[in-house]
Amino acid sequence: MNLCFLLGDQLNLSISSLSNIDAEKDVIFMCEVWDEATYVQHHKKKIAFIFSAMRHFADELRAQGYNVHYTKLDDPENAGSFYSELKRADEQYKPKSIIATEASEYRVLEDMKDWSFDAPVDIRPDDRFLCTHYEFAEWAEGRKQLRMEYFYREMRRKYNILMDGDKPEGGEWNYDSENRKPPKDALNIPQTYMSQPDDITREVMDLVADRFPDHFGDLEPFHFAVTREQAVQALDQFIKERLCNFGDYQDAMVEGEPWMYHSHLSFYINCGLLLPLECVQAAEEAYRDGKSPLNAVEGFIRQIIGWREYVRGIYWLKMPEYESENFLDAKRKLPALFWGGDTQMNCMRQCVKETKENAYAHHIQRLMVLGNFALIAGLDPDEVNEWYMIVYADAYQWVELPNVTGMILFADGGVLGSKPYSASGAYINKMSDYCKGCRYKVTKKKGPDACPFNYLYWDFLIRNEDKLRGNHRLGMIYRTLERMSEKKVEAVIEDSRRFFKALENDEKV
Ligand SMILES: Cc1cc2nc3c(=O)[nH]c(=O)nc-3n(C[C@H](O)[C@H](O)[C@H](O)COP(=O)(O)OP(=O)(O)OC[C@H]3O[C@@H](n4cnc5c(N)ncnc54)[C@H](O)[C@@H]3O)c2cc1C
Ligand code: SF4
């Protein structure tokens, strides 16, 4: 017999480790281990989600006639790590071979490569992704810049998605310019998919409450899909109810509306309950059936076959060095407000609050509020990466690290993005309704009442001038800075100093 090892983010029957399984003889091996649950202090909801989805998947496999060996976190014999658990299983079953699909994270894959058991280990590629490591490396080879847009076009052609012969559907590859509508007053946003916890989920929630009481985040209410069937319902609901507005309001933020028109599918795609291609094809079908407009469908598809595959490609191309990149030499400690500490900045307060409640924030909150602040305040990439790994239920290093180190912090010096995504309060004011409930004035540029994003934005450019001035996309901004009066520049520096001092002293900012 063979032992087929399944990780918690490999919950799909089509996974390569199960490709030629003998249902009668082989044993599928799954385990909840302490090392993985605690290598960072994951959000309580994230742990509950993954363990519950694993337990449900194990039950589904059993119901389909497979032999499953499952170790729960609180099994008295649980040895605490993948290796030590597999060692026990190797001794118990004496398999002909141990078959695994490569881990999605560098750290775990390196560990896998060192595994040594009596049985040989067969590590297979993860074919749920649409671009292999080899294909991405080949695409990247010899290119001066690795821009997502060109990669995305190749993926569209390769999978024949939204194509009209060899031309892009509608004549353009990208309809992003139509996808930047500010939120209107009365948006009628449909509810996101919500399941009710069953006995298995309740048992896991009790375990999480008992074992991880100090971890960040609210455990209740818990509404994630935890089975394939539920995840498919979540996908259908998105396609029917929200996809049509996904494009228009993709960048919009509204107080008290954490879900907006986003899909909330990353949790399920990343752990295997959904496959990326089925999500993309469902969206394309909605367009072909006239149920969703092209700007929305193209925008959604670009996120999945473009951004998602692209960041994974960058991750494997650049690891392990990518993990310690700090191009801007940012060193500031992550302030308490990221953990729910009191702040007067309404945009930060809302985004952290929703993150704590839902283990979710949508892309623009992650990028243009939380990420923008981390960038212009010069927060240490290690601390920022750890925070993003902890707080989101869809966080795995392959996707979190490039988004943080590359997209928000520009810590890779421009591998992923051609310029830093820094913005003043005007952007947040345009794309959200946060500013009207804020103690700071978004229109004020200096002094204690001014929006901190306004002076930190210029202070960031001043602080990093030697590294950023040569960036041709920032040329105009640096020319504006040159024209700024000395008095204005002094005010920016003074306001920023005051703000940073208050942060360092744990004062409420
Ligand atoms: C600083 C930062 C950290 C992030 N960390 C993560 C993370 O840990 N895990 C994660 O899955 N995504 C991460 N993202 C990307 C993106 O924000 C989330 O995928 C998205 O918010 C998930 O919500 P959704 O399913 O509603 O996405 P939607 O807005 O509905 O988008 C559809 C799908 O596209 C994919 N997608 C969209 N943008 C990206 C992107 N930039 N990178 C990779 N996939 C993308 C996701 O699979 C997502 O489900 C991060 C982005 C930023 C800026
Ligand atoms: S005024 Fe500034 S700090 Fe306040 S919500 Fe607006 S952008 Fe955020």
Coordinates of C-alpha atoms and ligand atoms in Angstrom, one line a residue:
M1 CA 0.0 0.0 0.0
N2 CA 0.9 3.7 -0.4
L3 CA 0.5 6.5 2.1
C4 CA -1.0 9.6 0.4
F5 CA -0.2 12.7 2.4
L6 CA -2.6 15.6 2.2
L7 CA -1.8 19.1 3.5
G8 CA -4.6 21.4 4.9
D9 CA -4.5 23.5 1.7
Q10 CA -4.8 20.5 -0.6
L11 CA -8.5 19.6 -0.1
N12 CA -9.4 18.5 -3.6
L13 CA -9.9 15.1 -5.0
S14 CA -8.1 16.1 -8.2
I15 CA -4.8 16.8 -6.3
S16 CA -1.8 15.0 -7.8
S17 CA -1.0 13.0 -4.6
L18 CA -4.3 11.2 -5.1
S19 CA -4.1 10.8 -8.9
N20 CA -3.7 7.0 -9.1
I21 CA -4.8 6.1 -5.7
D22 CA -5.9 2.5 -5.0
A23 CA -9.0 3.1 -2.8
E24 CA -9.0 -0.4 -1.4
K25 CA -5.3 -0.5 -0.3
D26 CA -3.9 3.0 0.0
V27 CA -4.3 5.2 3.0
I28 CA -4.8 9.0 2.8
F29 CA -3.0 10.6 5.7
M30 CA -4.0 14.0 7.2
C31 CA -2.9 15.7 10.4
E32 CA -3.6 18.8 12.4
V33 CA -0.2 19.8 13.9
W34 CA 0.8 22.3 16.6
D35 CA 3.9 23.5 14.6
E36 CA 1.8 24.7 11.7
A37 CA -1.0 26.2 13.9
T38 CA 1.6 28.3 15.8
Y39 CA 4.6 29.1 13.6
V40 CA 2.8 32.5 13.5
Q41 CA -0.2 33.2 15.8
H42 CA -2.9 32.7 13.2
H43 CA -6.2 34.4 13.6
K44 CA -8.6 32.1 15.5
K45 CA -11.0 32.0 12.6
K46 CA -8.3 31.0 10.2
I47 CA -7.3 28.0 12.3
A48 CA -11.0 27.0 12.9
F49 CA -11.7 27.3 9.1
I50 CA -8.7 25.1 8.0
F51 CA -9.2 22.4 10.7
S52 CA -13.0 22.3 10.0
A53 CA -12.5 22.1 6.2
M54 CA -9.9 19.3 6.8
R55 CA -12.2 17.3 9.0
H56 CA -15.1 17.6 6.6
F57 CA -12.9 16.7 3.7
A58 CA -11.7 13.6 5.5
D59 CA -15.3 12.6 6.2
E60 CA -16.2 13.0 2.5
L61 CA -13.2 10.9 1.5
R62 CA -14.3 8.1 3.9
A63 CA -17.9 8.4 2.5
Q64 CA -16.5 7.8 -1.0
G65 CA -14.8 4.6 0.2
Y66 CA -11.2 5.8 0.8
N67 CA -9.2 4.8 3.8
V68 CA -8.3 7.9 5.8
H69 CA -5.9 8.2 8.8
Y70 CA -6.6 11.5 10.5
T71 CA -4.8 12.9 13.5
K72 CA -6.6 15.6 15.4
L73 CA -4.7 18.3 17.2
D74 CA -5.8 17.1 20.6
D75 CA -5.1 13.4 19.9
P76 CA -2.9 12.4 22.9
E77 CA -0.3 10.7 20.6
N78 CA -0.1 13.7 18.2
A79 CA 3.6 14.3 17.7
G80 CA 3.2 18.0 16.7
S81 CA 4.8 18.3 13.2
F82 CA 4.2 16.9 9.8
Y83 CA 7.5 15.0 9.9
S84 CA 7.0 13.4 13.3
E85 CA 3.4 12.5 12.4
L86 CA 4.4 10.9 9.1
K87 CA 7.2 9.0 10.9
R88 CA 4.6 7.4 13.2
A89 CA 2.4 6.5 10.2
D90 CA 5.4 5.1 8.3
E91 CA 6.1 2.8 11.2
Q92 CA 2.5 1.8 11.6
Y93 CA 1.6 1.1 8.0
K94 CA 5.1 0.3 6.5
P95 CA 3.9 1.7 3.1
K96 CA 5.6 1.0 -0.2
S97 CA 5.9 4.7 -0.7
I98 CA 4.8 8.0 0.7
I99 CA 3.1 10.2 -1.9
A100 CA 2.7 13.9 -1.5
T101 CA 1.9 17.0 -3.6
E102 CA 4.5 19.7 -3.2
A103 CA 3.7 22.2 -0.4
S104 CA 2.6 25.6 -1.5
E105 CA 5.1 27.3 0.9
Y106 CA 8.8 27.3 0.5
R107 CA 9.4 26.6 4.2
V108 CA 7.3 23.4 4.1
L109 CA 8.6 22.2 0.8
E110 CA 12.2 22.5 2.0
D111 CA 11.2 20.5 5.0
M112 CA 9.6 17.8 2.7
K113 CA 12.8 17.5 0.7
D114 CA 14.7 16.6 3.8
W115 CA 12.2 13.9 4.9
S116 CA 13.7 10.5 5.4
F117 CA 11.5 7.5 6.2
D118 CA 11.8 3.8 5.6
A119 CA 9.5 4.3 2.6
P120 CA 10.7 6.5 -0.3
V121 CA 8.9 9.8 -0.7
D122 CA 7.3 10.8 -4.1
I123 CA 6.7 14.6 -4.2
R124 CA 4.5 15.5 -7.1
P125 CA 3.8 19.0 -8.7
D126 CA 0.7 20.9 -7.6
D127 CA -1.3 21.0 -10.8
R128 CA -4.1 23.1 -9.4
F129 CA -2.2 26.2 -10.4
L130 CA -2.5 27.2 -14.0
C131 CA 1.2 28.1 -14.6
T132 CA 4.0 25.7 -13.5
H133 CA 7.2 26.9 -11.9
Y134 CA 9.0 26.0 -15.1
E135 CA 6.6 27.9 -17.4
F136 CA 6.8 31.0 -15.2
A137 CA 10.6 30.9 -15.1
E138 CA 10.7 30.5 -18.9
W139 CA 8.4 33.5 -19.3
A140 CA 10.5 35.6 -16.9
E141 CA 13.8 34.6 -18.5
G142 CA 15.6 37.6 -20.1
R143 CA 12.8 40.1 -19.4
K144 CA 13.9 43.4 -18.0
Q145 CA 10.6 43.8 -16.1
L146 CA 8.2 41.2 -15.0
R147 CA 4.9 43.0 -15.5
M148 CA 1.7 41.2 -14.6
E149 CA -0.2 42.5 -17.6
Y150 CA 2.0 40.7 -20.2
F151 CA 2.0 37.5 -18.2
Y152 CA -1.8 37.7 -17.9
R153 CA -2.3 38.0 -21.6
E154 CA -0.3 34.8 -22.1
M155 CA -2.5 33.1 -19.6
R156 CA -5.7 34.3 -21.4
R157 CA -4.3 32.8 -24.7
K158 CA -3.1 29.6 -23.1
Y159 CA -6.5 28.8 -21.5
N160 CA -8.6 30.5 -24.2
I161 CA -10.4 32.6 -21.6
L162 CA -12.3 35.6 -22.9
M163 CA -10.8 35.3 -26.3
D164 CA -12.4 36.1 -29.7
G165 CA -10.2 34.0 -31.9
D166 CA -6.7 35.3 -31.3
K167 CA -8.0 38.7 -30.1
P168 CA -9.1 39.7 -26.6
E169 CA -12.9 39.7 -26.2
G170 CA -14.2 43.2 -26.8
G171 CA -10.9 44.4 -28.3
E172 CA -9.1 45.3 -25.1
W173 CA -7.1 43.0 -22.7
N174 CA -7.9 45.1 -19.7
Y175 CA -10.9 47.2 -18.7
D176 CA -9.6 48.5 -15.4
S177 CA -10.2 52.1 -16.3
E178 CA -13.9 51.4 -16.0
N179 CA -13.4 49.7 -12.6
R180 CA -12.7 52.7 -10.4
K181 CA -16.1 54.0 -9.4
P182 CA -16.3 55.7 -6.0
P183 CA -19.1 54.3 -3.8
K184 CA -22.5 55.9 -4.4
D185 CA -24.7 56.8 -1.5
A186 CA -27.1 53.9 -1.6
L187 CA -25.4 50.8 -2.8
N188 CA -27.6 47.7 -2.5
I189 CA -24.9 45.2 -1.6
P190 CA -26.1 41.5 -1.4
Q191 CA -25.1 39.5 1.6
T192 CA -22.1 37.2 1.2
Y193 CA -22.4 33.5 1.5
M194 CA -22.9 32.4 5.1
S195 CA -23.0 28.8 6.4
Q196 CA -24.2 27.8 9.9
P197 CA -21.6 25.9 11.9
D198 CA -22.4 22.2 12.2
D199 CA -21.2 19.8 14.9
I200 CA -17.8 19.3 13.4
T201 CA -17.2 23.1 13.1
R202 CA -18.5 23.6 16.7
E203 CA -16.1 21.0 18.0
V204 CA -13.2 22.7 16.2
M205 CA -14.3 26.1 17.5
D206 CA -14.2 24.7 21.0
L207 CA -10.7 23.4 20.4
V208 CA -9.5 26.7 19.0
A209 CA -11.1 28.7 21.9
D210 CA -9.4 26.3 24.4
R211 CA -5.9 26.0 22.8
F212 CA -5.4 29.4 21.1
P213 CA -7.1 31.9 23.5
D214 CA -4.3 34.5 23.0
H215 CA -4.4 34.5 19.2
F216 CA -5.7 37.6 17.5
G217 CA -9.3 37.7 16.1
D218 CA -12.9 36.9 16.8
L219 CA -13.9 33.2 16.5
E220 CA -17.6 34.0 16.5
P221 CA -19.7 34.4 14.4
F222 CA -18.3 31.7 12.1
H223 CA -19.8 31.6 8.6
F224 CA -17.2 30.2 6.2
A225 CA -18.0 27.4 3.8
V226 CA -16.1 24.3 5.1
T227 CA -17.1 21.7 2.4
R228 CA -16.8 21.6 -1.3
E229 CA -20.5 21.7 -1.6
Q230 CA -20.8 24.9 0.4
A231 CA -17.9 26.5 -1.4
V232 CA -19.6 25.8 -4.8
Q233 CA -22.7 27.5 -3.3
A234 CA -20.6 30.5 -2.4
L235 CA -19.2 30.6 -5.9
D236 CA -22.7 30.4 -7.5
Q237 CA -24.0 33.1 -5.2
F238 CA -21.2 35.4 -6.1
I239 CA -21.7 34.8 -9.9
K240 CA -25.4 35.3 -9.6
E241 CA -25.6 38.2 -7.2
R242 CA -22.4 40.2 -7.1
L243 CA -20.2 39.6 -10.1
C244 CA -22.2 42.1 -12.2
N245 CA -21.0 45.0 -9.9
F246 CA -17.6 43.5 -9.1
G247 CA -15.9 45.7 -11.7
D248 CA -17.6 49.0 -11.0
Y249 CA -17.0 49.0 -7.2
Q250 CA -13.8 46.9 -7.1
D251 CA -11.8 49.8 -5.5
A252 CA -14.6 51.2 -3.4
M253 CA -14.8 51.1 0.5
V254 CA -17.8 51.7 2.6
E255 CA -18.0 51.9 6.4
G256 CA -19.9 48.8 7.8
E257 CA -19.7 47.0 4.4
P258 CA -16.7 44.6 4.7
W259 CA -17.7 42.4 1.8
M260 CA -18.7 44.9 -0.9
Y261 CA -19.0 43.2 -4.3
H262 CA -15.9 41.1 -3.9
S263 CA -16.1 37.3 -4.3
H264 CA -14.8 36.1 -0.9
L265 CA -13.5 33.0 -2.6
S266 CA -9.8 33.3 -1.8
F267 CA -10.2 31.1 1.3
Y268 CA -11.7 28.3 -0.7
I269 CA -9.5 28.6 -3.8
N270 CA -6.3 28.6 -1.6
C271 CA -7.2 25.5 0.4
G272 CA -8.5 23.5 -2.6
L273 CA -12.2 23.5 -2.0
L274 CA -12.5 25.4 -5.3
L275 CA -10.3 25.3 -8.4
P276 CA -9.2 28.5 -10.0
L277 CA -10.2 27.5 -13.4
E278 CA -13.8 26.6 -12.4
C279 CA -14.2 30.1 -10.9
V280 CA -12.9 31.7 -14.0
Q281 CA -15.0 29.6 -16.3
A282 CA -18.2 30.3 -14.3
A283 CA -17.5 34.0 -14.6
E284 CA -16.9 33.8 -18.4
E285 CA -20.1 31.9 -18.7
A286 CA -22.0 34.7 -16.9
Y287 CA -20.6 37.1 -19.5
R288 CA -21.4 34.9 -22.5
D289 CA -25.0 34.5 -21.2
G290 CA -25.3 38.2 -20.9
K291 CA -25.6 38.2 -17.1
S292 CA -22.5 40.2 -16.3
P293 CA -20.7 43.0 -18.2
L294 CA -17.3 42.5 -19.7
N295 CA -15.5 45.0 -17.3
A296 CA -16.6 43.0 -14.3
V297 CA -15.9 39.6 -15.7
E298 CA -12.5 40.6 -17.2
G299 CA -11.6 42.3 -13.9
F300 CA -12.4 39.2 -11.9
I301 CA -10.7 36.8 -14.3
R302 CA -7.6 39.0 -14.3
Q303 CA -7.3 38.7 -10.5
I304 CA -7.3 34.9 -10.7
I305 CA -5.4 33.9 -13.8
G306 CA -3.4 37.1 -13.8
W307 CA -2.5 38.3 -10.3
R308 CA -2.9 35.1 -8.4
E309 CA -0.7 33.0 -10.7
Y310 CA 1.7 35.9 -11.2
V311 CA 2.4 36.4 -7.5
R312 CA 2.9 32.7 -7.1
G313 CA 5.4 32.7 -10.0
I314 CA 7.3 35.6 -8.5
Y315 CA 7.4 33.8 -5.1
W316 CA 9.0 30.7 -6.4
L317 CA 11.3 32.6 -8.7
K318 CA 12.7 34.8 -6.0
M319 CA 12.6 32.6 -2.8
P320 CA 14.3 32.3 -0.4
E321 CA 16.0 35.8 -0.8
Y322 CA 12.6 37.4 -1.3
E323 CA 11.7 36.8 2.4
S324 CA 14.4 39.2 3.6
E325 CA 14.1 42.0 1.1
N326 CA 14.0 45.5 2.5
F327 CA 14.9 47.9 -0.3
L328 CA 13.8 51.0 1.5
D329 CA 15.5 49.9 4.7
A330 CA 12.2 50.4 6.7
K331 CA 12.6 49.7 10.4
R332 CA 9.7 51.0 12.3
K333 CA 7.9 48.6 14.6
L334 CA 4.3 47.7 13.8
P335 CA 2.2 50.0 16.0
A336 CA -0.5 48.7 18.4
L337 CA -3.3 50.0 16.2
F338 CA -2.8 47.1 13.9
W339 CA -3.9 44.8 16.7
G340 CA -7.0 46.8 17.4
G341 CA -5.3 49.5 19.6
D342 CA -7.4 52.6 19.7
T343 CA -6.8 55.1 16.9
Q344 CA -8.5 58.2 15.7
M345 CA -7.8 57.4 12.0
N346 CA -11.2 56.2 11.0
C347 CA -10.0 54.3 7.9
M348 CA -7.4 52.3 9.8
R349 CA -9.9 51.7 12.7
Q350 CA -12.5 50.3 10.3
C351 CA -10.1 48.1 8.3
V352 CA -8.5 46.6 11.4
K353 CA -11.9 46.1 13.1
E354 CA -13.3 44.2 10.1
T355 CA -10.1 42.2 9.8
K356 CA -10.4 41.2 13.5
E357 CA -14.1 40.2 13.1
N358 CA -13.9 38.4 9.7
A359 CA -10.3 37.4 9.1
Y360 CA -11.0 39.2 5.8
A361 CA -10.5 42.6 4.3
H362 CA -10.9 43.3 0.7
H363 CA -8.1 44.1 -1.6
I364 CA -8.3 47.9 -1.5
Q365 CA -8.5 47.9 2.3
R366 CA -5.4 45.7 2.4
L367 CA -3.6 47.7 -0.3
M368 CA -4.6 51.4 0.0
V369 CA -5.4 51.8 3.6
L370 CA -3.5 49.3 5.7
G371 CA -0.7 48.7 3.2
N372 CA -0.4 52.3 2.2
F373 CA 0.0 53.2 5.9
A374 CA 2.6 50.5 6.4
L375 CA 4.5 51.8 3.4
I376 CA 4.5 55.5 4.1
A377 CA 5.1 55.1 7.8
G378 CA 8.2 52.9 7.0
L379 CA 7.1 49.8 8.9
D380 CA 9.6 46.9 9.1
P381 CA 8.7 44.3 6.3
D382 CA 9.2 41.4 8.7
E383 CA 6.6 42.7 11.1
V384 CA 4.2 43.7 8.3
N385 CA 4.6 40.3 6.6
E386 CA 3.9 38.5 9.9
W387 CA 0.8 40.6 10.5
Y388 CA -0.7 39.8 7.1
M389 CA 0.1 36.1 7.5
I390 CA -1.6 36.1 10.9
V391 CA -4.8 38.0 10.3
Y392 CA -6.3 36.8 7.0
A393 CA -7.9 33.4 6.6
D394 CA -6.6 33.2 3.0
A395 CA -3.0 33.8 4.0
Y396 CA -0.3 31.4 2.9
Q397 CA 3.2 32.7 2.3
W398 CA 3.2 32.1 -1.5
V399 CA 0.5 34.7 -1.9
E400 CA 0.9 36.9 1.2
L401 CA 4.7 37.6 0.8
P402 CA 4.7 39.0 -2.8
N403 CA 1.6 41.1 -2.0
V404 CA 3.3 42.6 1.1
T405 CA 7.0 42.7 0.2
G406 CA 6.4 43.5 -3.5
M407 CA 3.0 45.2 -3.8
I408 CA 2.6 47.3 -0.7
L409 CA 6.1 47.9 0.7
F410 CA 8.1 48.1 -2.5
A411 CA 10.7 46.2 -0.4
D412 CA 11.8 44.2 -3.5
G413 CA 12.9 47.4 -5.2
G414 CA 10.4 47.1 -8.1
V415 CA 10.3 43.4 -9.1
L416 CA 6.6 43.2 -8.7
G417 CA 5.3 46.8 -9.1
S418 CA 6.9 49.5 -11.1
K419 CA 6.3 52.1 -8.4
P420 CA 5.2 52.2 -4.7
Y421 CA 1.5 52.3 -4.1
S422 CA 1.8 55.4 -1.9
A423 CA -1.2 57.8 -1.6
S424 CA -2.4 60.7 0.4
G425 CA -5.7 61.0 2.2
A426 CA -7.3 62.3 -1.0
Y427 CA -7.4 58.8 -2.5
I428 CA -9.0 57.2 0.5
N429 CA -11.5 60.1 0.6
K430 CA -12.4 59.6 -3.0
M431 CA -12.8 55.8 -2.8
S432 CA -14.5 55.6 0.6
D433 CA -16.8 57.3 3.1
Y434 CA -14.3 56.8 5.9
C435 CA -13.2 60.4 6.1
K436 CA -16.5 61.9 7.1
G437 CA -16.4 59.9 10.4
C438 CA -12.8 60.8 11.1
R439 CA -11.4 63.2 13.7
Y440 CA -8.8 64.3 11.2
K441 CA -9.5 66.6 8.3
V442 CA -8.7 65.0 5.0
T443 CA -8.5 68.5 3.3
K444 CA -5.9 69.7 5.8
K445 CA -2.3 69.3 4.9
K446 CA -0.5 70.3 8.1
G447 CA -0.9 70.6 11.8
P448 CA -2.4 68.3 14.4
D449 CA -5.8 68.2 12.7
A450 CA -4.4 67.3 9.3
C451 CA -5.0 63.8 7.9
P452 CA -1.8 61.8 8.7
F453 CA -1.8 60.3 5.3
N454 CA -1.3 63.8 3.8
Y455 CA 2.0 64.6 5.5
L456 CA 3.3 61.0 5.8
Y457 CA 2.9 60.7 2.0
W458 CA 5.4 63.5 1.4
D459 CA 7.6 62.5 4.3
F460 CA 7.9 59.1 2.7
L461 CA 9.1 60.6 -0.6
I462 CA 11.5 62.9 1.2
R463 CA 12.9 60.1 3.4
N464 CA 13.4 57.8 0.4
E465 CA 14.5 60.3 -2.2
D466 CA 17.9 58.7 -2.9
K467 CA 16.2 55.4 -3.7
L468 CA 13.1 56.6 -5.5
R469 CA 14.0 59.7 -7.4
G470 CA 15.4 57.7 -10.3
N471 CA 12.0 55.9 -10.7
H472 CA 10.6 57.4 -13.9
R473 CA 7.0 56.9 -12.8
L474 CA 7.7 59.2 -9.8
G475 CA 9.4 61.9 -11.8
M476 CA 6.4 64.2 -11.8
I477 CA 5.9 63.8 -8.0
Y478 CA 9.5 64.7 -7.3
R479 CA 9.2 67.7 -9.5
T480 CA 6.2 68.8 -7.5
L481 CA 8.3 68.3 -4.3
E482 CA 11.0 70.4 -5.8
R483 CA 8.6 73.2 -6.2
M484 CA 7.3 73.0 -2.7
S485 CA 8.3 75.9 -0.4
E486 CA 10.9 75.3 2.3
K487 CA 8.2 76.1 4.9
K488 CA 5.9 73.5 3.5
V489 CA 8.6 70.8 3.5
E490 CA 9.5 71.7 7.1
A491 CA 5.9 71.4 8.1
V492 CA 5.7 67.9 6.5
I493 CA 8.8 66.8 8.4
E494 CA 7.7 68.3 11.7
D495 CA 4.2 66.8 11.5
S496 CA 5.6 63.4 10.6
R497 CA 8.1 63.5 13.5
R498 CA 5.3 64.4 15.9
F499 CA 3.2 61.5 14.6
F500 CA 6.1 59.0 14.7
K501 CA 7.0 60.0 18.3
A502 CA 3.4 59.5 19.3
L503 CA 3.4 56.1 17.7
E504 CA 6.6 55.1 19.4
N505 CA 5.2 56.2 22.8
D506 CA 2.1 54.1 22.2
E507 CA -0.1 57.3 22.3
K508 CA -3.4 57.3 20.5
V509 CA -2.8 58.7 17.0
Ligands
LIG1 C1 -1.0 43.4 1.4 C2 -1.9 42.4 0.7 C3 -1.9 41.1 1.3 C4 -2.6 40.1 0.6 N1 -2.6 38.8 1.2 C5 -3.3 37.8 0.6 C6 -3.3 36.5 1.1 O1 -2.6 36.3 2.1 N2 -4.0 35.6 0.5 C7 -4.7 35.8 -0.7 O2 -5.3 34.9 -1.2 N3 -4.7 37.1 -1.2 C8 -4.0 38.1 -0.6 N4 -4.0 39.3 -1.2 C9 -4.7 39.5 -2.4 C10 -6.2 40.0 -2.4 O3 -6.3 41.1 -1.5 C11 -7.1 38.8 -1.8 O4 -6.9 37.7 -2.6 C12 -8.5 39.2 -1.9 O5 -8.7 40.4 -1.1 C13 -9.4 38.1 -1.4 O6 -10.7 38.5 -1.4 P1 -11.7 38.0 -2.4 O7 -11.7 36.5 -2.6 O8 -13.0 38.6 -2.1 O9 -11.1 38.6 -3.8 P2 -11.7 39.2 -5.1 O10 -11.5 40.7 -5.0 O11 -13.1 38.8 -5.3 O12 -10.8 38.7 -6.2 C14 -11.0 37.4 -6.8 C15 -9.8 36.5 -6.5 O13 -8.7 36.9 -7.2 C16 -7.5 36.5 -6.5 N5 -6.7 37.7 -6.2 C17 -7.1 39.0 -6.3 N6 -6.1 39.8 -6.1 C18 -5.0 39.0 -5.8 C19 -3.6 39.3 -5.5 N7 -3.2 40.5 -5.4 N8 -2.9 38.2 -5.3 C20 -3.3 37.0 -5.4 N9 -4.6 36.7 -5.7 C21 -5.4 37.7 -5.9 C22 -8.0 35.8 -5.2 O14 -7.9 34.4 -5.4 C23 -9.4 36.3 -5.1 O15 -10.3 35.4 -4.4 C24 -3.3 40.4 -0.5 C25 -3.3 41.6 -1.1 C26 -2.6 42.6 -0.5 C27 -2.6 44.0 -1.0
SF4_2 S1 -9.1 61.8 7.2 FE1 -7.2 60.6 6.8 S2 -7.0 59.3 8.6 FE2 -9.1 60.0 8.6 S3 -10.3 58.5 7.5 FE3 -9.7 60.0 6.0 S4 -7.8 59.2 5.1 FE4 -8.1 58.1 7.0

